[in-house]
XYZ file of C-alpha atoms in Angstrom:
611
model
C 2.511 -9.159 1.285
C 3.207 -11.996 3.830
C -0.008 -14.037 3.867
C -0.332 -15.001 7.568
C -2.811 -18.726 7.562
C -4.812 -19.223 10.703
C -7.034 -22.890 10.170
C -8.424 -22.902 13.942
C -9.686 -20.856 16.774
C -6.500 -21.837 18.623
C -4.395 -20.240 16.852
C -6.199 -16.891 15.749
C -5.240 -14.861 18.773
C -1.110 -15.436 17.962
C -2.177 -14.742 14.404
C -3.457 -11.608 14.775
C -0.694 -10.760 17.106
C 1.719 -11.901 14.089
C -0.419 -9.356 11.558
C -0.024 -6.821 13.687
C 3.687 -6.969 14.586
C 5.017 -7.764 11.042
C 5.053 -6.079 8.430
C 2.976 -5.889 5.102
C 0.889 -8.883 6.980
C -2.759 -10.167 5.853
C -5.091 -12.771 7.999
C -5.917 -15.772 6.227
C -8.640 -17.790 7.785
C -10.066 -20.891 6.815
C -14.007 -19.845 6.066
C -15.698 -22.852 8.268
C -13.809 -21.614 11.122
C -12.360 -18.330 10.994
C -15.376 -15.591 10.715
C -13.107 -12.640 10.941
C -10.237 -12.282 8.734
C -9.015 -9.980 5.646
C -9.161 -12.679 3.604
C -11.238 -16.227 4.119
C -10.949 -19.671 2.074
C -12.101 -22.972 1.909
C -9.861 -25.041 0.463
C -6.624 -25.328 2.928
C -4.096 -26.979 0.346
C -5.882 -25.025 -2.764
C -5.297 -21.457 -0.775
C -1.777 -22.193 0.351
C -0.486 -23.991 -3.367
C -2.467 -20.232 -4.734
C -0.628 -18.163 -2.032
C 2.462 -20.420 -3.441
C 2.242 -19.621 -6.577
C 1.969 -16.010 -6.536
C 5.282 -15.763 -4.775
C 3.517 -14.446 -1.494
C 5.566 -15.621 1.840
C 3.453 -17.648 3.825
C 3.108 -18.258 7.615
C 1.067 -20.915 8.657
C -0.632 -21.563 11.844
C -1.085 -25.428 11.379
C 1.089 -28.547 11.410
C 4.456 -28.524 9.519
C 2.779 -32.237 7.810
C -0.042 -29.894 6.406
C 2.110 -27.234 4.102
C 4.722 -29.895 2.970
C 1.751 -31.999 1.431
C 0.126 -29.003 -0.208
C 3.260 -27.925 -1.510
C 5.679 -30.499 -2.333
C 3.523 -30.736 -5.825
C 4.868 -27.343 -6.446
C 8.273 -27.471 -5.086
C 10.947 -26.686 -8.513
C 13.466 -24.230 -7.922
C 14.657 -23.590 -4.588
C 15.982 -20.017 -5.934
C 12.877 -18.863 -6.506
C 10.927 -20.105 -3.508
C 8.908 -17.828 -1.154
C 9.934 -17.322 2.272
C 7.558 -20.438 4.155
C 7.253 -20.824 7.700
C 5.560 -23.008 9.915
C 4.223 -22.304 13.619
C 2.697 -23.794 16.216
C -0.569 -22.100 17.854
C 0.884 -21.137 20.811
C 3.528 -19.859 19.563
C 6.554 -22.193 21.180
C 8.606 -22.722 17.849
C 8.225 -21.009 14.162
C 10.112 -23.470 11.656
C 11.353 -21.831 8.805
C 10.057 -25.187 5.490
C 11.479 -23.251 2.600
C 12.981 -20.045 1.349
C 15.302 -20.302 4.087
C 17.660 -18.357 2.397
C 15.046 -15.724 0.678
C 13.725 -14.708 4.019
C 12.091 -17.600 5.676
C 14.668 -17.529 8.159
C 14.824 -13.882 9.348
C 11.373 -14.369 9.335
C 11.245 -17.101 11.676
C 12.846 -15.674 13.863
C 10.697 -12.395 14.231
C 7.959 -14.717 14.939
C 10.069 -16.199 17.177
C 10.857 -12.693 18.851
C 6.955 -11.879 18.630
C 5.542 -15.316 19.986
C 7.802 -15.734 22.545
C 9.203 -18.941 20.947
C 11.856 -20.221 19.063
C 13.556 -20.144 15.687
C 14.137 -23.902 14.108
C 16.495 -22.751 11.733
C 18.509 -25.816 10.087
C 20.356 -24.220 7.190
C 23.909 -24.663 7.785
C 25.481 -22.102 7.425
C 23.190 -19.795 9.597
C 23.483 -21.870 12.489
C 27.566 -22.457 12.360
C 28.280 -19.210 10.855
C 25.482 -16.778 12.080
C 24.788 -15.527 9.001
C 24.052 -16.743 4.888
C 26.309 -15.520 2.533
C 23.287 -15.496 -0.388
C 21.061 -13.618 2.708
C 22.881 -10.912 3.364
C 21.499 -7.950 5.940
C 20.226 -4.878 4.564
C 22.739 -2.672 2.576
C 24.264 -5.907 1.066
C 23.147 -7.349 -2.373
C 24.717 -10.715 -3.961
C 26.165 -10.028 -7.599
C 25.923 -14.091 -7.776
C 24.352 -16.216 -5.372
C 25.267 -19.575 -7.053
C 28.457 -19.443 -5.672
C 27.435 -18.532 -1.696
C 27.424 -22.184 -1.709
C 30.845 -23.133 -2.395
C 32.279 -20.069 -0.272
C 29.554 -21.509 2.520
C 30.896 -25.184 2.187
C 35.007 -24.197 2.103
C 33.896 -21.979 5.516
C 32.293 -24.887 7.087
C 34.807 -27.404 6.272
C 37.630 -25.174 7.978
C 39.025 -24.413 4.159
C 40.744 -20.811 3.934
C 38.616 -18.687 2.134
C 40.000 -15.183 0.732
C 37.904 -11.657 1.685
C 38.800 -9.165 -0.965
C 37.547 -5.227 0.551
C 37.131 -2.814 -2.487
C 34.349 -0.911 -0.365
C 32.937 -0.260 2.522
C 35.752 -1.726 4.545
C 34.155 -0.340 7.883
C 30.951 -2.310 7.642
C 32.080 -5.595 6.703
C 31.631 -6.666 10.763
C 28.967 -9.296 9.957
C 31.861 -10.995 7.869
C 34.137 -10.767 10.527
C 31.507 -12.105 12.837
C 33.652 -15.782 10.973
C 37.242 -14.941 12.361
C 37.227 -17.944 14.239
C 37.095 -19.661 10.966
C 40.176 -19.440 8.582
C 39.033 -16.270 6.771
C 41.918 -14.254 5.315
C 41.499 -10.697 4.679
C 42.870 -8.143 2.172
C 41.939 -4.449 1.491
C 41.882 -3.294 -2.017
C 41.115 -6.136 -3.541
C 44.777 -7.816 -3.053
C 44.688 -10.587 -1.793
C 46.408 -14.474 -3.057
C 44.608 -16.865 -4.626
C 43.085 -19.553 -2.269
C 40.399 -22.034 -4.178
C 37.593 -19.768 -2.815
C 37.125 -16.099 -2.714
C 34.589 -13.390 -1.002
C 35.359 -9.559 -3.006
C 33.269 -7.053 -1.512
C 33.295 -4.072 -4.195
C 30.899 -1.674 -5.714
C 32.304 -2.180 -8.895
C 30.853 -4.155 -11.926
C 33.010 -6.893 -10.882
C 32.125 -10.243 -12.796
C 32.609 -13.544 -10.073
C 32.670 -17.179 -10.988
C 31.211 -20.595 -9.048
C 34.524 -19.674 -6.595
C 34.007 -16.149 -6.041
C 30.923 -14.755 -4.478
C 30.828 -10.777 -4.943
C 28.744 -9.055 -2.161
C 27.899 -5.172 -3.485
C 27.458 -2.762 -0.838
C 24.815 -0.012 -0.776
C 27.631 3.135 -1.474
C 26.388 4.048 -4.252
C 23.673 7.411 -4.774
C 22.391 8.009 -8.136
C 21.675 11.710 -8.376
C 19.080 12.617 -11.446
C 17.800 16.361 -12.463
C 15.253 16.230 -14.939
C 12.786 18.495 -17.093
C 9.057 17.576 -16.382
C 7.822 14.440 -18.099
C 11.324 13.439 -19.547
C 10.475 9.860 -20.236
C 11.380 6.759 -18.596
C 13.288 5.562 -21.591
C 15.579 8.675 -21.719
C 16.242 8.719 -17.754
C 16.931 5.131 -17.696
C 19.141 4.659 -21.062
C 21.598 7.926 -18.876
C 21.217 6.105 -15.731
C 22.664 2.890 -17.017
C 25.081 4.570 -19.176
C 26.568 6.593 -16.286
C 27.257 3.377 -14.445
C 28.281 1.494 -17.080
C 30.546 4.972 -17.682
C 31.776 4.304 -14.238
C 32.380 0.559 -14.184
C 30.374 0.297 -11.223
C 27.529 -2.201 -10.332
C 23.493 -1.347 -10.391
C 23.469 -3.241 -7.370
C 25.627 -1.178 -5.085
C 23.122 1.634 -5.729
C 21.363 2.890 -2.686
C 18.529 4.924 -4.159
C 17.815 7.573 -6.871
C 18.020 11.174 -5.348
C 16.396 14.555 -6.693
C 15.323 17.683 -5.476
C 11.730 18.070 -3.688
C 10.549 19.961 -7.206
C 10.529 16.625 -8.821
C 9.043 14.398 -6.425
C 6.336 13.564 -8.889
C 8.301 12.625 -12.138
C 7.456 9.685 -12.972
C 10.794 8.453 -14.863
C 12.655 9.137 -11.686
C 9.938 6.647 -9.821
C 10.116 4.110 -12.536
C 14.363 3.691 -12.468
C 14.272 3.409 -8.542
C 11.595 0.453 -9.252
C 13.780 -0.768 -11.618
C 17.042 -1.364 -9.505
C 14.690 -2.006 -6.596
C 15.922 0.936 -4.608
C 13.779 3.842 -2.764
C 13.519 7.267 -4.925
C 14.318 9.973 -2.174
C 13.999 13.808 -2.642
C 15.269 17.005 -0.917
C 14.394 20.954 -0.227
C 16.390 23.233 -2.365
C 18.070 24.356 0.945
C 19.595 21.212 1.399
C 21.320 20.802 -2.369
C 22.090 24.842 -2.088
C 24.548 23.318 0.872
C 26.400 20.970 -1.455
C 27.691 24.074 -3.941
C 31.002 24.223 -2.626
C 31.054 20.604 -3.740
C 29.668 21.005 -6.991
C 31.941 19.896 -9.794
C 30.312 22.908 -12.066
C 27.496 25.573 -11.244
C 24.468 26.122 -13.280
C 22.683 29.927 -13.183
C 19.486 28.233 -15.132
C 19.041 25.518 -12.320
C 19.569 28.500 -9.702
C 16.838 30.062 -11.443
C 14.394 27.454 -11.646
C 15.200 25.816 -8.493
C 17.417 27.904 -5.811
C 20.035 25.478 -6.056
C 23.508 25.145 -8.352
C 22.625 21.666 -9.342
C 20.288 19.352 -8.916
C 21.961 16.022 -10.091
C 24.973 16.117 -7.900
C 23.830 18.101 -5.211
C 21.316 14.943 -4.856
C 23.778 12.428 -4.979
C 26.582 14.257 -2.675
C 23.861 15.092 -0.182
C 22.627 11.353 0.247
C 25.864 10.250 0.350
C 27.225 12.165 2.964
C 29.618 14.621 3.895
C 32.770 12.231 3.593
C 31.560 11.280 -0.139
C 33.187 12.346 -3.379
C 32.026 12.098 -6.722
C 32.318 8.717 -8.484
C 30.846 10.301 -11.584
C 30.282 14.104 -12.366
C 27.032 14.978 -13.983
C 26.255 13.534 -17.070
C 23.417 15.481 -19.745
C 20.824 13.154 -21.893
C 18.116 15.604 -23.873
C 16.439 15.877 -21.194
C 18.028 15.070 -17.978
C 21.039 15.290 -15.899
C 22.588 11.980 -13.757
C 25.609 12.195 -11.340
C 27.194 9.044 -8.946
C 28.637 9.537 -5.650
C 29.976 7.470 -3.761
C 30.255 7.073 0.108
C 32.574 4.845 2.045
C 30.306 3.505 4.412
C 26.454 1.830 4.032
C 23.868 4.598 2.398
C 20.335 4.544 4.625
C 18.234 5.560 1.562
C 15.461 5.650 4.118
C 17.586 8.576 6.247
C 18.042 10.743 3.251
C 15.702 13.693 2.314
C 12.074 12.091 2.155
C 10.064 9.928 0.016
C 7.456 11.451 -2.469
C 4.660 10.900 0.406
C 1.443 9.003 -0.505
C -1.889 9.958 0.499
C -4.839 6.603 0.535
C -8.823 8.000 0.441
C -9.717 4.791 1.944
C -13.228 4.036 2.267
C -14.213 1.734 5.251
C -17.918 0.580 4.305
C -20.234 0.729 6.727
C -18.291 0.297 9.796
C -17.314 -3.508 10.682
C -14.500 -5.377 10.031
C -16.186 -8.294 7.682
C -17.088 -4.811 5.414
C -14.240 -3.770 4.453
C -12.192 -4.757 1.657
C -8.678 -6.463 1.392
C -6.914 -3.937 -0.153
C -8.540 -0.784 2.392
C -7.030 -2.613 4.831
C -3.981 -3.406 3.301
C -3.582 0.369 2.876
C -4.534 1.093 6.402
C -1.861 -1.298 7.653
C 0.645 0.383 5.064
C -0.358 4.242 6.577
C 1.939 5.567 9.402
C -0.847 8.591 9.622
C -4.684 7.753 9.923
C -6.815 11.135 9.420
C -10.494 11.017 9.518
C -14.021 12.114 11.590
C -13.291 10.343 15.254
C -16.188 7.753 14.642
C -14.513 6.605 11.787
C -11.152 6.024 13.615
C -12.722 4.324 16.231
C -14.251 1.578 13.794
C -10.953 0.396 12.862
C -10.407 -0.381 16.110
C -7.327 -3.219 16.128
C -6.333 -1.687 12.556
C -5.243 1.657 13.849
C -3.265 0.305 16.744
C 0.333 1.612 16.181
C -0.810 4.936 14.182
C -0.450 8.413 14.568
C -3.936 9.364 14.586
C -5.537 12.726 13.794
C -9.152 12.762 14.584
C -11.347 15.830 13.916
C -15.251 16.255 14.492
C -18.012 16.352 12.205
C -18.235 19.426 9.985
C -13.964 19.902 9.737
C -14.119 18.494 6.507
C -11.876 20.823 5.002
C -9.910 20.793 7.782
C -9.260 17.073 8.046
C -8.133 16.723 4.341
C -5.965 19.645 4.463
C -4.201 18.183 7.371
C -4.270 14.847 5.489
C -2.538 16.670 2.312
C -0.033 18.585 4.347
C 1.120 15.272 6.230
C 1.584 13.537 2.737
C 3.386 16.468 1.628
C 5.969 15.958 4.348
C 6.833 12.754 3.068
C 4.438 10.830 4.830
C 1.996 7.755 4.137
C -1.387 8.530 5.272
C -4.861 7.342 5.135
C -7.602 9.487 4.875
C -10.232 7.406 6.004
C -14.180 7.884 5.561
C -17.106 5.462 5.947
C -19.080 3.831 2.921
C -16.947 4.660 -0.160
C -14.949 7.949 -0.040
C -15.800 8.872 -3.800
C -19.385 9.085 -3.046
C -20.205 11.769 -0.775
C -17.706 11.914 0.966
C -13.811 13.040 1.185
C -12.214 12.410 -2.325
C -13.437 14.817 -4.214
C -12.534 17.942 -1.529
C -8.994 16.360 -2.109
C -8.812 16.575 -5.689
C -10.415 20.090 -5.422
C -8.094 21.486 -3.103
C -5.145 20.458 -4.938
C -6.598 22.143 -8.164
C -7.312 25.224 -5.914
C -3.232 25.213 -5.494
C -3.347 26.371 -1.737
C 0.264 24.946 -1.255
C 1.945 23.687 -4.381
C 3.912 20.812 -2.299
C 0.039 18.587 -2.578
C 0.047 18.323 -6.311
C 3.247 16.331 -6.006
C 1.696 13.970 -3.186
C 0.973 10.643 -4.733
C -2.792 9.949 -4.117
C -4.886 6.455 -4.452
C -8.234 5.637 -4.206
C -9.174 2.496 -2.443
C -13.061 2.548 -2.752
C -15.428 0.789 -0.102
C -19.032 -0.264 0.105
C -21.712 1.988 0.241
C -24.275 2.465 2.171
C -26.693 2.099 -0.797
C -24.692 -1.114 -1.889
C -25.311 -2.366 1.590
C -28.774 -1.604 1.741
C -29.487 -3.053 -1.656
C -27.973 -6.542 -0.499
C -29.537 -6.610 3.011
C -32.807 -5.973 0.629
C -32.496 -8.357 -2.577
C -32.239 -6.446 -5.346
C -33.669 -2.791 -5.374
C -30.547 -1.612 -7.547
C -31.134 -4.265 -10.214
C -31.981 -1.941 -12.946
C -30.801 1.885 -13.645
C -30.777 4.114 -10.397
C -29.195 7.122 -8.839
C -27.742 9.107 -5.898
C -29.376 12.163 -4.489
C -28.181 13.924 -1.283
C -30.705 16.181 -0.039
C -28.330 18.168 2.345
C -28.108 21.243 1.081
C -25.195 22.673 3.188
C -23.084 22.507 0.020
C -25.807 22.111 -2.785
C -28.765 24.933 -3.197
C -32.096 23.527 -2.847
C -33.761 24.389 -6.195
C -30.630 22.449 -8.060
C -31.910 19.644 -5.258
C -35.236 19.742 -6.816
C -34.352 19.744 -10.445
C -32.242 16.755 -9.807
C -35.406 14.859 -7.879
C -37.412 15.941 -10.919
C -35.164 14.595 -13.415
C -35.308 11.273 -11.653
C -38.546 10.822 -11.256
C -38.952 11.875 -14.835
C -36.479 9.169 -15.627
C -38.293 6.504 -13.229
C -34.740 5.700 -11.795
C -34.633 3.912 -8.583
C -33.548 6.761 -6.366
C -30.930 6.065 -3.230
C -31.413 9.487 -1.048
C -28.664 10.378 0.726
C -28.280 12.681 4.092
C -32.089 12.449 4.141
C -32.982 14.525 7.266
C -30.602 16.181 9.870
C -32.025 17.802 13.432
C -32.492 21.089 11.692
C -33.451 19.570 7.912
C -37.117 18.243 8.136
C -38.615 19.194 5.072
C -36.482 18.015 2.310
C -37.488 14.684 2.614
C -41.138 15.292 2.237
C -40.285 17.713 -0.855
C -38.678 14.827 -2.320
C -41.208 12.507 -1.268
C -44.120 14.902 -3.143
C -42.241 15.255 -6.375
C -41.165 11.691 -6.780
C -44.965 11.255 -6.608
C -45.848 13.441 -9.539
C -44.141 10.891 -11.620
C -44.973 7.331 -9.709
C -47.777 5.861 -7.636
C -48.640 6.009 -3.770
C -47.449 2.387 -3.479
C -44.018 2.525 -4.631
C -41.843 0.453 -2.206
C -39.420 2.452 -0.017
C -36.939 0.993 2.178
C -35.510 2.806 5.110
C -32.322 1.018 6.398
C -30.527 2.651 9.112
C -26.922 2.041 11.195
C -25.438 -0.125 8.320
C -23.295 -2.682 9.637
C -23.292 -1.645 13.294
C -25.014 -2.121 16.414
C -28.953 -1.519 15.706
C -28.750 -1.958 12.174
C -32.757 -2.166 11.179
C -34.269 -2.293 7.906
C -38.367 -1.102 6.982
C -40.194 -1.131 4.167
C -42.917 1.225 3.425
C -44.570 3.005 0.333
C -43.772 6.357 -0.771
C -47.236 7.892 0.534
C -46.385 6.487 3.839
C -42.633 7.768 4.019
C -42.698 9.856 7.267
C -39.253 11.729 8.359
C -39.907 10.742 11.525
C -39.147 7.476 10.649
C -35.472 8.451 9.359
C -32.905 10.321 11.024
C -29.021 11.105 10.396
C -27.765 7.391 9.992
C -30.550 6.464 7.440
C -30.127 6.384 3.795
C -33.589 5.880 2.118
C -34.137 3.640 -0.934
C -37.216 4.832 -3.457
C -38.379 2.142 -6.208
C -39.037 2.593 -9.693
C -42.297 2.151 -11.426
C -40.887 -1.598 -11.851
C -39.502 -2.346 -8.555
C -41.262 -5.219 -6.339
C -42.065 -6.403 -3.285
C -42.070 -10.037 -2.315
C -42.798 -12.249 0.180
C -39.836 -14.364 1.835
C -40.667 -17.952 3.543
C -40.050 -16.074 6.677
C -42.722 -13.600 6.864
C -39.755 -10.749 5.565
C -40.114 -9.107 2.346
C -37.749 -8.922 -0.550
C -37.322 -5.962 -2.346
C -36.103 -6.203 -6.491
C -35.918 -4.157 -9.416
C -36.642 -6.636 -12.535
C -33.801 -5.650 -15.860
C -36.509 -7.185 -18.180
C -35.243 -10.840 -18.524
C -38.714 -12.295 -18.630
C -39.701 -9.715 -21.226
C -36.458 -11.618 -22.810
C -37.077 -15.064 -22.236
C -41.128 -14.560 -23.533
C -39.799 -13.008 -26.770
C -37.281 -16.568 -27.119
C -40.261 -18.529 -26.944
């Protein structure tokens, strides 16, 4: 998560231009003079030696003099550095301070491409050579980055320098982007023996401080599994299989199965563990691989309408001009097979991910509201699905999504669209107001998969991000109503029959909980509120405070407090929620002529009984 660090007023405008246009970005805003951001601080060199720390990259809005003396106390390994850049408020240059080589540079220059500026890129070999050897693009991993330097050096001193092909011969144009430099190249690995060599292989080839191996991505890992075979057993054949092979973990493009297993965890935990996307496909699409198919299996037909799962995977992410490196391998439990292609595997272009579905919930409707990590998953969602009002509140965070607004009363509707989105693959964000465990759309999610409508949504992998509620807000606005033990009541009774309404309002008033009544009235509902209002008085007196707070967090927000004799529906309407006291809770004056409104746990009772 790229933490981008706004300290002025000046600069917020590019920074939020920055958040939006990179990826995986967060606002940082110093507190005294940023009011809106994700996350706000008050200690400048504190936030950015925290941000540090953690390993997060950082781009700071401020002056290059300002990160080098919060940082150079930290400053140990350059190896292990975050990506850092530096850029000016308007924008004009982006200056890359450390991790050139771990990012800070290609990141520079998307700020650069964003702003409207310029890239300050000093690293050497970038600016002679167009590209760093220990930086490679995407596709390309470094076996052993120690010696990028001495390959770097002999290139920029005019040295000859050996390139060594084993793989991928066709995409090693970004290395011949140096012919005008004395780079001699071989195919197959041939070549003589200058003081300095550059292999490209997908082999487990071990270099030294002289030769730098670069692994292409030409690898696909095919796995077939039975459900829950462990991570353990999965990972022990993975590694076997390429050790089997002789080929490198790090010319692996991803970990490939069938759609069936899209929810194994094992096959999740191996792509984690070689850093590479786990990507699955239909049955149709591994049923067209049988003629390539080193053996055929009548159980896996059976089970999944395809020959075989493990190489099926791995030949259909690897293309149609692959072969197999490895034939499928058996553990206990599972199956693995390698192939291997001759160009560059785009995990990302093969089959689809597992899909991921985020009940976000937004709190009450403004920005300052919401939490960190709703937003982070917000940012993270290609597919926003929710009640049109709710959309509309995110206002700058949905810019850039494929939106799919319904109206009120499509509940079902929405999260079935939500589920069948995820189920293609998909990252969406199913977004409701308040907190979407509480009244609101997690539970029809979790039902709906259990009714098994379409089997696909029980593989979907589905997080909670909870938000604040609309009784949490009211409390705070309040003092302290929730102090002590309380409870949720929604007196809709669309979903819930009335008398199981009533027993619930008896119950609680039996208990003398503090009671937070939800969906109080609606245009045709008028009467449950003064049900609730009579039976709560059976148990508690005339007096008991109730607080009516309407439009949480929006435009006309307005709080009253009353007693529960006086509690009028008239007084409420749909974008109320309606906080009843306890026997204990209190009312007291504030300085300026408000009231406060607390529910006491006992701690004077405590406190006499010290005495």
């Amino acid at each position: 998560m790229t933490a981008v660090v706004v300290l002025g007023p000046g600069g917020l405008a590019l920074a939020q231009r920055l958040v939006a246009g990179l990826p995986d970005a967060t606002l940082h805003g110093y507190a005294p003079r940023i009011a809106d951001a994700a996350v706000r601080f008050d200690d400048v060199a504190g936030h950015l030696s925290g941000l540090f720390a953690e390993g997060q990259p950082i781009v700071a809005l401020c002056a290059a003099g300002i990160v080098i003396r919060s940082l150079a106390p930290l400053l140990r390994d350059k190896r292990s550095e975050p990506a850092v850049v530096a850029v000016a408020d308007d924008g004009s240059v982006a200056v890359p301070l450390l991790g050139g080589h771990h990012g800070a540079n290609d990141l520079a220059r998307r700020i650069a491409a964003i702003a409207g500026g310029v890239a300050a890129i000093t690293t050497a070999g970038d600016v002679r050579l167009g590209f760093a050897l220990d930086d490679p693009p995407p596709g390309w991993r470094v076996a052993n980055p120690e010696a990028a330097k001495a390959v770097t050096a002999a290139l920029l001193a005019g040295a000859p320098v050996d390139l060594a092909i084993e793989a991928a011969n066709t995409e090693c144009d970004w290395l011949r982007a140096a012919l005008t430099l004395p780079l001699r190249e071989g195919v197959g690995g041939g070549l003589g023996s200058t003081a300095v060599r550059l292999l490209v292989t997908d082999r487990a080839a071990v270099g030294d401080q002289d030769t730098l191996i670069l692994h292409p991505a030409t690898l696909a890992i095919g796995i077939g599994c039975e459900r829950g075979a462990s991570v353990d057993e999965v990972r022990a054949l993975v590694m076997q299989c390429l050790a089997q092979a002789n080929l490198s973990p790090l010319a692996v493009a991803g970990i490939f199965s069938i759609a069936l297993k899209a929810a194994e965890p094992a096959i999740h935990a191996v792509g984690q563990e070689l850093g590479v996307p786990a990507r699955f496909f239909p049955a149709e699409a591994l049923l067209a691989e049988t003629p390539r198919l080193s053996e055929r299996s009548d159980i896996v037909f059976r089970e999944t309408g395809c020959w075989g799962v493990a190489e099926g995977a791995a030949l259909a992410a690897a293309g149609p001009h692959a072969a197999l490196a490895l034939p499928k391998q058996r553990s206990a439990r599972a199956t693995c097979a390698i192939a291997r292609s001759p160009r560059i595997i785009d995990a990302t272009a093969c089959g689809r991910p597992r899909g991921g579905l985020a009940v976000v919930g937004i709190g009450p409707g403004h920005a300052g509201g919401r939490t960190a990590e709703a937003e982070a998953a917000i940012r993270a969602a290609g597919d926003l699905v929710g009640y049109r009002l709710y959309l509309d509140l995110l206002g700058p965070l949905a810019v850039g999504k494929t939106l799919h607004a319904f109206d009120l009363g499509q509940e079902e509707t929405r999260v079935r669209a939500a589920l069948a989105l995820a189920a293609e693959g998909r990252s969406v964000a199913l977004i409701s107001s308040g907190d979407a465990g509480i009244y609101a759309m997690a539970s029809l999610v979790f039902e709906l998969i259990e009714r098994g409508a379409n089997a696909d949504w029980a593989r979907v992998e589905v997080v909670g991000i909870p938000g604040v509620s609309a009784m949490q807000v009211a409390a705070a606005r309040l003092g302290a109503p929730l102090g002590h033990d309380f409870c949720a009541i929604s007196l809709s009774d669309l979903l819930t029959p009335w008398p199981v309404i009533e027993q619930r309002l008896s119950a609680a008033a039996a208990g003398d909980f503090v009671v937070a009544l939800y969906n109080p009235v609606s245009q045709r509902r008028r009467t449950q509120l003064v049900a609730a209002r009579d039976i709560l008085l059976k148990a508690r007196s005339a007096d008991t405070p109730v607080a009516i707070a309407r439009n949480l967090g929006r435009d006309g927000e307005a709080l009253r407090i009353t007693t529960l004799a006086a509690l009028d529906p008239a007084d409420v309407d749909m974008l109320s929620i309606v906080l009843i006291g306890s026997s204990t809770t209190r009312r007291v004056k504030r300085p300026d002529g408000g009231e406060w409104l607390y529910t006491p746990r006992g701690y004077d009772g405590k406190s006499e009984a010290a005495k």
